[in-house]
Amino acid sequence: MTTCEDPSGYRPEEEKEFMDILEERRRSSDLGHALRTFTPSPYKGAPPLSAGALNRKVLESQYLRYITKEVAMETGESVDLVREEASGILEEMSQNLQLGFIRLLGFTLSKVFKRLFSHINVNQEGLNRLQQAIQESPVILMPNHRSYVDFLVLSYILFTYDLPIPVIAAGIPLMDMKMVGEILRRSGAFFIRRAIGSDKLYWAVLSEYVKTIVRTGYAPVEFYVEGLRSRTLKSLTPKLGMMHMVLEPFFKGEVYDIKLVPISISYDRVLEESLLAHELLGVPKPRETTMGLLKARRVLEEDYGSMHVYFGMPLSVRQLTKGRVDRCEYNLLPRDLPQRPSVETQECVSWLAQQVIRVQEQNSILSPWSLMACLVLQGHQNRDPGEEQEKGLSWELLTQKTLRLKGLAISFGARLDWPEQLPENQVMASSMALHRSVIRCHRGRVTLLEEEEGPVGAGPFTTEEGVVRRARAVLMVAAYRNQALHVFIRPAMLALAVHTTQGSRREDIYSSFRFLLDLFSNDFIFITGRSSQDFEEACSLLRKCGAVQTSQQEVTSPEEGQSTTSFLRALLQPFIDAYQVVFSHLCVEDVAVFTERQMVPAVRSLATKLLLSGELKSYEALSSDTQKNVLSALLRLGAVTRLRTAEHGEFRANKPAIRRLADTLAGRLPVQTAPNPRL
């Protein structure tokens, strides 16, 4: 693998901008920290409001009065009864933020975090920017979502630095946990049902509650733009419902500006790593209960390394939407009446969400293990099924490749948590020790722990069970590789486009690049309308490294760049394999009309057979999230259609279209149709 000499993406001063908030906690009293004077500076225009007064403001709003009358007319119920129902929804949903519970949570989390993490590093400049933004405008905190710990650590940081505690959108299962739900409610959480569907009244109460918080500047609002916790540790396609709610007060001119604050939370090791892998393999997620939380106390005995929390530059909605949205359309109706956003507004909100996710990715901090995981998985997938001692990578080779990859990642603009004062071997050995549940170094060779032996007394397991055990280890390691994919994904797609395109014409390679962006845009987040810039960025990065040569007419890959382009293509190979397995399943004769619930286990069964026969080497093809992303891509590309009249979410496969996609992805067929114009 070639390396790049230009470290323009790496800024050593970034190491100094992080502060470890646990350092002070280890030196002083946790009780004193919890009981100290807490005097945050709120939004300058915010009137003093209690949680009860906020709820009354919501219920008395003209908007909710209008909706309750509409619902009463549609259902035949009395207006008073519908208003009572709305009040019940609000009571179930609303937070009841109380400083006493914040202090209790602060004391408890100090104890817990010191047990779990060696460091929680926060960028001081980001906190200073946030403090200023909170005083100037309503603020929306938008962290990525990788662990249940995310929202706890954010509130803990804001409490520690005398910043207003946010109100946090949380899933309703957390509310049902005895005692825990009430503690979270009094710590600022408001609870949202997962399946709202077409419940008009619920949507109205929720949206008016959120918009009232934003309009009044009651508190910063915190929510996950991805909607769900990422089980693969890479960014998810944004969910736009909450985005529309928080931005509507700006579009309607009810606030001058809104600041979106992207927050990047990076873990050396995620608490739920084993649970996430099992969920991807079809094991149902356990229900959130207080008893389950108590049983999970054993996690306190484990070491989860460091956490980095990077508060990004606040993004002004006013500046970002200038020239993109004509807010005059909102003057055509009274502000209190419901108004469906225009296509232009919907596209703008989607674009803003993509921007936030891109900033989250750019500000994330990669651990040495994320780089090592890229190489360990490639060694695992390409290993020769020969002697036991030949499995895995030699420690020496892994070290050499990791250090070269470190240089490549830095040149691509990655932010790394690599202690330069320590010997490189020590840094890598420490990273492996942290992940000893899935990796080991035996006789100088690094291999995955594939759970090839079951528990004592459990008896032998079937070959299919063996596949699942190996897949669990692969998916756990793949999650950490995924944390680094945003750094390499555009150059990787260019490397693949150069490899699969017949000839070297720049125009043809760009068409292939756009095809890959479009096909994989459910697995990786790309900003709408930026495919040309993404292509030029990828060309620039690979050109600097000597991996490609470009002119106005051609893009070629010289011999000396083959190791880099080969590595980058290998990063995409597990996804290519997973897509091809789904394509193969949907092209089988007896698959015509199907549901997602039928497709996922059927694809998993096919992948298992192919793995056992040796025709498939990538265990990531068993991931249910990837399989669902393939279905979403096929729907978007028109190769699968949703049957509108079906009751159970049925789909119909267009087999010729799917075969064309499979052949194009494999390079057997040139890109024949214009890629999606939204790119």
XYZ file of C-alpha atoms in Angstrom:
679
model
C 0.000 0.000 0.000
C 1.414 3.370 -0.958
C 1.327 6.212 1.535
C 0.973 9.928 1.097
C 3.601 12.320 2.352
C 1.196 15.254 2.603
C -0.444 15.142 6.058
C -2.751 18.057 5.286
C -5.724 16.325 6.877
C -3.997 15.906 10.229
C -3.735 18.681 12.745
C -1.549 17.774 15.748
C -2.954 20.708 17.701
C -6.290 18.841 17.804
C -4.805 16.514 20.411
C -4.368 19.516 22.707
C -7.904 20.835 22.259
C -9.442 17.834 24.023
C -9.878 17.784 27.778
C -10.514 14.657 29.821
C -13.529 15.468 31.997
C -12.878 12.377 34.145
C -9.471 13.647 35.254
C -10.996 16.148 37.672
C -13.578 13.603 38.821
C -10.810 11.209 39.835
C -9.164 13.904 41.957
C -12.157 15.468 43.695
C -15.484 14.656 45.314
C -18.280 13.342 43.103
C -20.821 14.596 45.634
C -19.267 18.057 45.584
C -19.450 18.047 41.774
C -23.143 17.088 41.856
C -24.107 19.674 44.507
C -22.069 22.625 43.222
C -23.725 25.843 42.056
C -25.298 25.338 38.635
C -25.940 28.636 36.805
C -26.297 28.109 33.048
C -26.896 31.100 30.759
C -30.096 30.436 28.771
C -31.248 31.732 25.390
C -31.550 35.504 25.767
C -35.141 35.624 24.560
C -36.413 32.698 26.613
C -39.143 33.529 29.131
C -38.913 31.592 32.425
C -41.183 28.596 31.964
C -41.843 25.592 34.154
C -42.534 22.191 32.577
C -46.207 22.573 33.551
C -46.452 26.045 32.001
C -44.864 24.707 28.808
C -47.500 21.965 28.616
C -50.330 24.475 29.119
C -48.894 26.621 26.334
C -48.981 23.597 24.018
C -52.556 22.608 24.899
C -53.823 26.187 24.549
C -52.147 26.794 21.176
C -54.343 27.754 18.245
C -52.760 24.998 16.180
C -53.775 22.236 18.607
C -57.243 23.736 19.026
C -57.675 23.609 15.239
C -56.484 19.975 15.018
C -58.686 18.792 17.914
C -61.749 20.248 16.149
C -60.741 18.500 12.915
C -60.242 15.165 14.694
C -63.563 15.570 16.511
C -65.356 16.123 13.198
C -63.614 13.133 11.585
C -64.269 10.728 14.484
C -67.645 11.989 15.659
C -66.340 12.478 19.198
C -66.886 15.665 21.190
C -64.177 18.349 21.107
C -63.809 18.110 24.900
C -63.143 14.378 24.665
C -60.521 14.866 21.951
C -58.884 17.643 23.980
C -58.792 15.307 26.972
C -57.128 12.682 24.790
C -54.573 15.257 23.609
C -53.863 16.165 27.228
C -53.277 12.471 28.026
C -50.850 12.142 25.099
C -48.939 15.207 26.295
C -48.804 13.909 29.868
C -47.374 10.588 28.630
C -44.885 12.341 26.377
C -43.590 15.409 28.175
C -40.408 15.859 30.172
C -40.373 17.249 33.712
C -36.836 18.571 34.011
C -35.795 19.065 37.650
C -32.383 20.146 38.866
C -32.468 17.728 41.795
C -32.635 14.748 39.457
C -29.901 16.222 37.268
C -27.710 16.339 40.358
C -28.619 12.737 41.245
C -27.814 11.635 37.708
C -24.573 13.637 37.765
C -23.433 11.911 40.965
C -24.364 8.435 39.663
C -22.798 8.931 36.240
C -19.536 10.151 37.763
C -19.236 6.796 39.511
C -20.288 4.784 36.448
C -18.178 6.599 33.848
C -15.017 6.333 35.945
C -15.524 2.567 36.003
C -16.316 2.227 32.304
C -13.938 4.632 30.580
C -10.307 5.581 30.980
C -11.001 9.020 29.437
C -13.961 11.061 28.214
C -12.348 13.681 25.983
C -14.275 16.812 25.035
C -13.174 19.694 22.786
C -13.130 22.907 24.838
C -13.511 25.211 21.836
C -16.670 23.385 20.827
C -18.169 23.969 24.267
C -17.298 27.659 24.077
C -19.003 27.921 20.676
C -22.052 26.069 22.025
C -22.325 28.395 25.019
C -22.400 31.418 22.734
C -24.888 29.816 20.317
C -27.303 28.946 23.144
C -27.486 32.602 24.182
C -28.111 33.834 20.621
C -30.615 31.390 19.090
C -32.670 28.287 19.768
C -30.193 25.400 19.566
C -30.696 21.860 18.288
C -28.118 19.327 19.512
C -27.647 16.581 16.910
C -25.354 13.752 18.060
C -24.703 10.541 16.186
C -26.205 7.475 17.896
C -23.929 4.533 18.597
C -24.770 3.535 22.177
C -27.384 3.919 24.891
C -24.720 5.941 26.726
C -24.826 8.764 24.135
C -27.523 10.962 25.637
C -26.364 10.340 29.211
C -22.828 11.494 28.499
C -24.034 14.631 26.686
C -26.226 15.754 29.587
C -23.367 14.959 31.969
C -20.948 17.132 29.956
C -23.385 20.064 29.762
C -24.042 19.850 33.504
C -20.291 19.750 34.177
C -19.688 22.897 32.116
C -22.689 24.917 33.338
C -24.588 24.733 30.063
C -28.395 24.373 29.907
C -29.582 20.766 30.142
C -31.322 19.764 26.897
C -34.707 18.159 26.479
C -34.108 14.866 24.726
C -36.271 12.858 22.331
C -36.312 9.275 23.668
C -38.083 6.065 22.675
C -41.107 5.162 24.758
C -39.717 1.747 25.875
C -37.351 3.680 28.171
C -40.379 5.294 29.828
C -41.755 1.881 30.770
C -38.665 0.980 32.818
C -39.629 1.198 36.509
C -37.970 4.129 38.271
C -35.507 4.579 35.397
C -38.182 6.050 33.132
C -39.180 8.615 35.744
C -35.550 9.549 36.453
C -34.991 10.113 32.740
C -38.191 12.171 32.446
C -37.069 14.409 35.318
C -33.647 14.647 33.674
C -35.115 16.116 30.488
C -36.263 13.159 28.373
C -39.553 13.330 26.496
C -40.889 10.067 25.146
C -42.064 9.309 21.611
C -43.993 6.254 20.485
C -42.176 4.210 17.879
C -45.203 3.414 15.745
C -47.188 6.631 15.302
C -48.468 5.790 11.818
C -51.316 8.036 10.721
C -52.396 9.037 14.248
C -53.210 12.656 13.412
C -53.740 13.772 17.000
C -50.497 12.245 18.259
C -48.510 13.875 15.458
C -50.141 17.222 16.249
C -49.351 17.043 19.989
C -45.775 15.940 19.357
C -45.034 18.562 16.702
C -46.616 21.398 18.703
C -44.682 20.315 21.820
C -41.368 20.346 19.946
C -42.133 23.599 18.097
C -43.157 25.340 21.328
C -39.839 24.381 22.944
C -37.983 25.795 19.926
C -40.107 28.960 19.661
C -39.765 29.837 23.334
C -36.105 28.811 23.647
C -37.202 26.759 26.684
C -34.105 24.526 26.386
C -31.841 23.099 23.690
C -33.557 20.218 21.898
C -31.537 17.041 21.442
C -32.431 14.290 19.005
C -30.760 11.743 16.752
C -31.115 12.648 13.091
C -30.517 8.958 12.260
C -33.576 8.070 14.324
C -32.235 4.747 15.568
C -29.055 3.584 17.230
C -26.711 2.350 14.511
C -26.148 -1.380 14.933
C -23.305 -1.286 12.399
C -21.587 1.831 13.895
C -21.767 3.648 10.549
C -24.077 6.514 9.681
C -27.711 5.720 8.894
C -30.051 7.359 6.400
C -31.531 10.402 8.200
C -35.107 10.334 9.466
C -36.716 13.676 8.709
C -39.842 13.872 10.902
C -38.157 15.567 13.853
C -36.051 17.725 11.504
C -39.227 19.173 9.980
C -40.644 19.890 13.462
C -37.619 21.762 14.803
C -37.133 23.782 11.595
C -40.758 24.836 11.034
C -40.597 27.794 13.487
C -37.798 29.227 11.328
C -39.578 28.591 8.031
C -42.688 30.334 9.429
C -40.650 33.312 10.649
C -41.401 32.647 14.325
C -37.671 32.713 15.199
C -34.904 34.676 13.491
C -32.492 31.745 13.272
C -31.870 28.229 14.577
C -28.434 26.739 15.233
C -27.839 23.058 14.463
C -24.913 21.632 16.432
C -23.496 18.368 15.001
C -21.930 16.266 17.772
C -19.587 13.369 17.031
C -19.344 10.683 19.715
C -16.552 8.167 19.128
C -15.898 5.057 21.222
C -12.799 2.901 21.501
C -15.200 0.123 22.443
C -19.007 0.182 22.505
C -20.803 -1.298 25.504
C -23.372 -3.107 23.332
C -20.936 -4.579 20.764
C -21.999 -8.215 21.266
C -25.704 -7.313 21.448
C -25.456 -5.369 18.169
C -23.872 -8.310 16.344
C -26.542 -10.698 17.610
C -29.308 -8.318 16.495
C -27.817 -8.187 12.981
C -27.940 -11.994 12.904
C -31.638 -12.086 13.744
C -31.581 -12.418 17.534
C -34.404 -10.167 18.820
C -33.307 -7.138 20.810
C -34.092 -7.655 24.503
C -36.836 -5.444 25.894
C -35.590 -2.499 27.931
C -36.400 -3.215 31.594
C -35.051 -2.090 34.930
C -34.196 -5.717 35.787
C -32.281 -6.001 32.524
C -30.365 -2.865 33.431
C -29.478 -4.303 36.842
C -28.333 -7.566 35.249
C -26.128 -5.542 32.900
C -24.058 -4.361 35.876
C -21.348 -6.768 34.789
C -20.379 -4.264 32.089
C -18.877 -2.215 34.929
C -16.212 -4.902 35.241
C -15.050 -4.362 31.654
C -12.690 -1.760 30.177
C -14.141 0.312 27.336
C -11.144 2.555 26.726
C -11.641 6.201 25.775
C -14.557 8.182 24.428
C -14.267 11.370 22.365
C -17.112 13.896 22.180
C -16.578 16.589 19.550
C -18.998 19.532 19.520
C -18.972 20.807 15.955
C -19.338 24.334 14.647
C -22.979 25.500 15.087
C -24.659 25.630 11.680
C -26.931 28.622 11.017
C -30.161 27.454 9.383
C -30.706 31.010 8.158
C -27.392 31.032 6.298
C -27.596 27.472 4.987
C -31.112 27.808 3.585
C -30.538 31.186 1.932
C -31.549 30.809 -1.714
C -32.800 27.267 -1.141
C -36.223 27.912 0.385
C -38.760 30.620 -0.377
C -40.261 31.255 3.034
C -42.935 33.492 1.523
C -45.075 30.407 0.894
C -45.720 30.284 4.645
C -47.325 33.758 4.480
C -50.217 32.423 2.418
C -51.873 30.812 5.448
C -52.102 31.839 9.124
C -49.176 30.424 11.089
C -51.498 28.521 13.406
C -52.958 26.398 10.609
C -51.301 23.139 9.548
C -49.377 23.477 6.296
C -47.780 20.717 4.281
C -44.155 21.572 3.402
C -43.451 22.116 -0.279
C -41.226 19.784 -2.285
C -38.558 22.507 -2.171
C -38.731 22.616 1.649
C -38.635 18.834 1.965
C -35.548 18.652 -0.245
C -33.887 21.400 1.783
C -34.585 19.626 5.091
C -33.157 16.389 3.672
C -30.068 18.279 2.462
C -29.581 19.855 5.903
C -29.785 16.426 7.559
C -27.155 15.063 5.163
C -24.923 18.058 5.923
C -25.173 17.367 9.660
C -24.267 13.706 9.212
C -21.305 14.607 6.996
C -19.980 16.977 9.668
C -20.517 14.273 12.314
C -18.389 11.919 10.222
C -15.649 14.448 9.544
C -15.335 15.284 13.250
C -15.338 11.692 14.500
C -12.132 10.414 16.101
C -10.737 7.103 14.842
C -8.998 4.714 17.192
C -6.018 2.563 16.114
C -8.356 -0.435 16.357
C -10.607 0.962 13.598
C -7.647 0.884 11.205
C -6.479 -2.527 12.416
C -10.015 -3.903 11.982
C -9.948 -2.976 8.262
C -6.868 -5.154 7.773
C -7.854 -7.995 10.115
C -11.139 -8.474 8.226
C -9.438 -8.451 4.834
C -6.987 -11.056 6.108
C -9.877 -13.135 7.458
C -11.871 -12.947 4.224
C -8.890 -13.782 2.010
C -7.341 -16.450 4.189
C -6.374 -19.784 2.733
C -8.409 -22.576 4.369
C -5.236 -24.528 5.062
C -3.238 -25.233 8.184
C -4.306 -23.697 11.486
C -1.039 -21.805 11.868
C -1.581 -20.105 8.516
C -4.802 -18.430 9.617
C -4.852 -14.696 10.162
C -2.084 -12.141 9.679
C 1.359 -12.212 11.185
C 1.809 -9.559 13.853
C 4.732 -8.053 11.944
C 2.714 -7.757 8.718
C -0.305 -6.319 10.548
C 1.946 -3.725 12.186
C 3.495 -2.701 8.852
C 0.127 -2.484 7.107
C -1.498 -0.562 9.970
C 1.242 2.069 9.996
C 0.943 2.508 6.219
C -2.836 2.727 6.576
C -2.391 5.322 9.318
C -0.479 7.510 6.846
C -3.138 7.008 4.186
C -5.967 7.842 6.625
C -4.223 11.024 7.778
C -3.678 12.108 4.174
C -7.399 11.540 3.533
C -8.277 13.932 6.399
C -9.002 11.456 9.210
C -8.796 12.533 12.844
C -6.875 9.858 14.756
C -6.487 9.161 18.458
C -2.983 7.758 18.151
C -0.686 8.593 21.110
C 2.481 9.695 19.332
C 4.506 9.585 22.570
C 4.099 5.800 22.829
C 5.883 3.142 20.727
C 3.679 2.090 17.807
C 3.788 -1.563 18.814
C 2.529 -0.635 22.257
C -0.352 1.415 20.864
C -1.481 -1.506 18.691
C -1.033 -4.116 21.434
C -3.085 -1.971 23.805
C -5.865 -1.701 21.215
C -5.906 -5.469 20.735
C -6.029 -6.036 24.497
C -9.114 -3.819 24.722
C -10.846 -6.071 22.144
C -9.613 -9.407 23.446
C -13.183 -10.765 23.358
C -12.922 -11.030 19.545
C -9.221 -10.955 18.652
C -6.065 -12.716 19.773
C -2.406 -12.952 18.882
C -1.204 -16.563 19.126
C 2.254 -17.667 18.017
C 2.776 -14.380 16.256
C -0.431 -14.550 14.205
C -3.505 -12.378 14.734
C -6.846 -14.165 14.361
C -10.504 -13.662 15.225
C -11.999 -15.596 18.113
C -14.733 -17.373 16.201
C -16.447 -19.201 19.090
C -15.711 -22.539 17.504
C -16.313 -24.249 20.815
C -19.641 -24.030 22.595
C -20.217 -23.735 26.350
C -19.168 -26.657 28.540
C -21.863 -29.325 28.502
C -23.689 -27.784 25.541
C -22.696 -30.584 23.175
C -21.671 -30.243 19.523
C -23.309 -27.634 17.334
C -24.352 -27.856 13.697
C -22.348 -26.443 10.794
C -24.986 -23.698 10.432
C -24.507 -22.751 14.086
C -20.780 -22.628 13.440
C -21.376 -20.094 10.660
C -23.378 -17.900 13.045
C -20.655 -18.084 15.703
C -18.004 -17.021 13.220
C -20.291 -14.327 11.814
C -20.762 -12.836 15.285
C -17.016 -12.229 15.613
C -16.780 -10.833 12.074
C -19.684 -8.422 12.596
C -18.260 -7.187 15.908
C -14.941 -6.362 14.228
C -16.714 -4.979 11.125
C -18.535 -2.441 13.299
C -15.210 -0.844 14.238
C -14.006 -0.949 10.634
C -17.245 0.826 9.721
C -16.261 3.742 11.950
C -13.445 4.468 9.473
C -15.337 3.881 6.216
C -16.404 7.509 5.738
C -12.713 8.381 5.339
C -12.151 5.879 2.527
C -15.549 5.413 0.866
C -15.252 7.947 -1.978
C -11.701 6.910 -2.975
C -12.814 3.258 -2.659
C -15.699 3.820 -5.082
C -13.358 5.517 -7.525
C -10.898 2.620 -7.249
C -13.729 0.171 -7.949
C -15.038 2.266 -10.861
C -11.560 2.331 -12.454
C -11.260 -1.442 -11.962
C -14.666 -2.410 -13.417
C -14.941 0.126 -16.257
C -13.812 -1.019 -19.686
C -11.236 1.533 -20.760
C -9.987 4.640 -19.008
C -12.248 7.406 -20.348
C -12.900 9.857 -17.524
C -16.563 10.207 -18.546
C -17.156 6.438 -18.376
C -15.422 6.126 -15.021
C -17.469 9.021 -13.649
C -20.672 7.269 -14.820
C -19.573 4.101 -13.022
C -18.696 6.144 -9.912
C -22.162 7.742 -9.907
C -23.777 4.329 -10.331
C -21.949 3.099 -7.208
C -22.903 6.227 -5.240
C -26.530 5.714 -6.189
C -26.593 1.979 -5.517
C -24.918 2.236 -2.099
C -26.556 5.455 -0.889
C -28.552 3.567 1.747
C -25.366 2.135 3.242
C -23.321 5.337 3.013
C -24.481 8.940 3.293
C -23.799 11.218 0.329
C -24.970 14.813 0.056
C -27.534 15.329 -2.689
C -26.166 17.142 -5.735
C -22.506 16.612 -4.862
C -21.544 13.591 -6.980
C -19.270 15.688 -9.191
C -17.483 17.161 -6.153
C -17.244 13.694 -4.566
C -15.639 12.389 -7.758
C -13.138 15.245 -7.937
C -12.316 14.816 -4.228
C -11.691 11.092 -4.745
C -9.489 11.799 -7.781
C -7.495 14.379 -5.826
C -6.903 12.091 -2.851
C -5.819 9.113 -4.940
C -3.713 11.280 -7.226
C -1.766 12.640 -4.229
C -1.022 9.088 -3.161
C 0.066 7.983 -6.608
C -2.830 5.529 -6.762
C -4.345 7.105 -9.892
C -3.252 9.416 -12.669
C -5.806 11.817 -14.131
C -6.183 14.105 -17.091
C -9.167 15.875 -18.621
C -9.894 12.772 -20.677
C -8.627 9.807 -18.627
C -8.297 8.243 -15.191
C -5.795 5.384 -14.919
C -4.252 3.349 -12.113
C -0.451 2.910 -12.384
C 1.301 -0.240 -11.205
C 2.801 1.444 -8.151
C -0.685 2.386 -6.897
C -2.142 -1.109 -7.117
C -1.653 -1.944 -3.429
C -3.689 1.114 -2.394
C -6.500 0.584 -4.903
C -6.601 -3.126 -4.061
C -7.017 -2.319 -0.350
C -9.761 0.215 -1.095
C -11.686 -2.200 -3.331
C -11.436 -4.843 -0.628
C -13.148 -2.452 1.798
C -16.203 -2.478 -0.476
C -16.128 -6.212 -1.214
C -18.263 -7.325 1.789
C -21.001 -4.920 0.707
C -20.758 -6.034 -2.931
C -21.043 -9.664 -1.839
C -24.056 -8.930 0.368
C -25.832 -7.070 -2.444
C -25.141 -9.879 -4.914
C -26.566 -12.491 -2.506
C -29.804 -10.502 -2.218
C -29.898 -10.057 -6.004
C -29.443 -13.828 -6.447
C -32.269 -14.618 -4.031
C -34.712 -12.208 -5.672
C -33.945 -13.591 -9.137
C -34.925 -17.148 -8.154
C -38.001 -18.322 -10.069
C -40.296 -18.946 -7.097
C -39.660 -15.474 -5.619
C -42.307 -13.169 -7.085
C -44.234 -11.318 -4.397
C -42.512 -11.137 -1.016
C -42.332 -9.209 2.250
C -39.259 -7.941 4.062
C -40.005 -10.395 6.867
C -39.836 -13.259 4.366
C -36.821 -11.923 2.480
C -34.379 -11.441 5.374
C -34.359 -15.049 6.722
C -34.409 -16.432 3.160
C -31.349 -14.371 2.201
C -29.634 -15.386 5.452
C -30.304 -19.045 4.616
C -28.885 -18.635 1.095
C -25.803 -16.819 2.418
C -25.219 -19.591 4.970
C -25.299 -22.246 2.238
C -22.894 -20.246 0.079
C -20.527 -19.744 3.026
C -20.537 -23.464 3.802
C -19.876 -24.355 0.162
C -17.029 -21.833 -0.092
C -18.723 -19.843 -2.882
C -19.062 -16.883 -0.522
C -16.371 -15.671 1.866
C -17.996 -12.617 3.416
C -19.899 -13.327 6.639
C -21.234 -9.773 6.507
C -23.774 -10.976 3.938
C -25.665 -12.339 6.973
C -26.291 -8.816 8.320
C -29.997 -7.995 8.343
C -29.306 -4.242 8.191
C -27.355 -4.608 4.946
C -30.067 -6.827 3.473
C -32.708 -4.202 4.292
C -30.526 -1.507 2.746
C -30.376 -3.542 -0.474
C -34.173 -3.701 -0.538
C -34.377 0.077 -0.029
C -31.897 0.614 -2.867
C -33.873 -1.646 -5.210
C -37.068 0.229 -4.380
C -35.387 3.552 -5.059
C -33.954 2.318 -8.359
C -37.277 0.856 -9.498
C -36.023 -2.747 -9.574
C -38.533 -3.633 -6.850
C -42.003 -2.128 -6.544
C -44.204 -1.839 -3.483
C -47.689 -3.271 -3.955
C -49.922 -0.448 -2.754
C -52.964 -2.683 -2.369
C -51.154 -5.232 -0.215
C -51.905 -5.352 3.501
C -48.563 -6.655 4.767
C -45.935 -4.545 2.995
C -45.555 -6.777 -0.045
C -43.093 -6.173 -2.874
C -42.664 -7.420 -6.433
C -39.224 -8.014 -7.933
C -38.398 -6.897 -11.484
C -35.957 -9.720 -12.196
C -34.481 -8.373 -15.481
C -33.754 -5.023 -13.777
C -32.136 -6.770 -10.786
C -29.977 -8.909 -13.108
C -28.822 -5.752 -14.918
C -27.828 -4.204 -11.589
C -25.969 -7.377 -10.593
C -24.080 -7.480 -13.913
C -23.253 -3.765 -13.768
C -21.967 -4.072 -10.198
C -19.792 -7.017 -11.224
C -18.406 -5.113 -14.230
C -19.960 -7.521 -16.722
C -22.183 -4.768 -18.111
C -21.372 -1.078 -18.609
C -23.522 1.575 -16.952
C -26.356 1.855 -19.457
C -28.811 4.254 -17.895
C -28.244 7.718 -16.502
C -27.697 7.549 -12.742
C -30.131 9.190 -10.373
C -30.154 12.951 -11.142
C -30.439 13.778 -7.411
C -26.728 12.924 -7.089
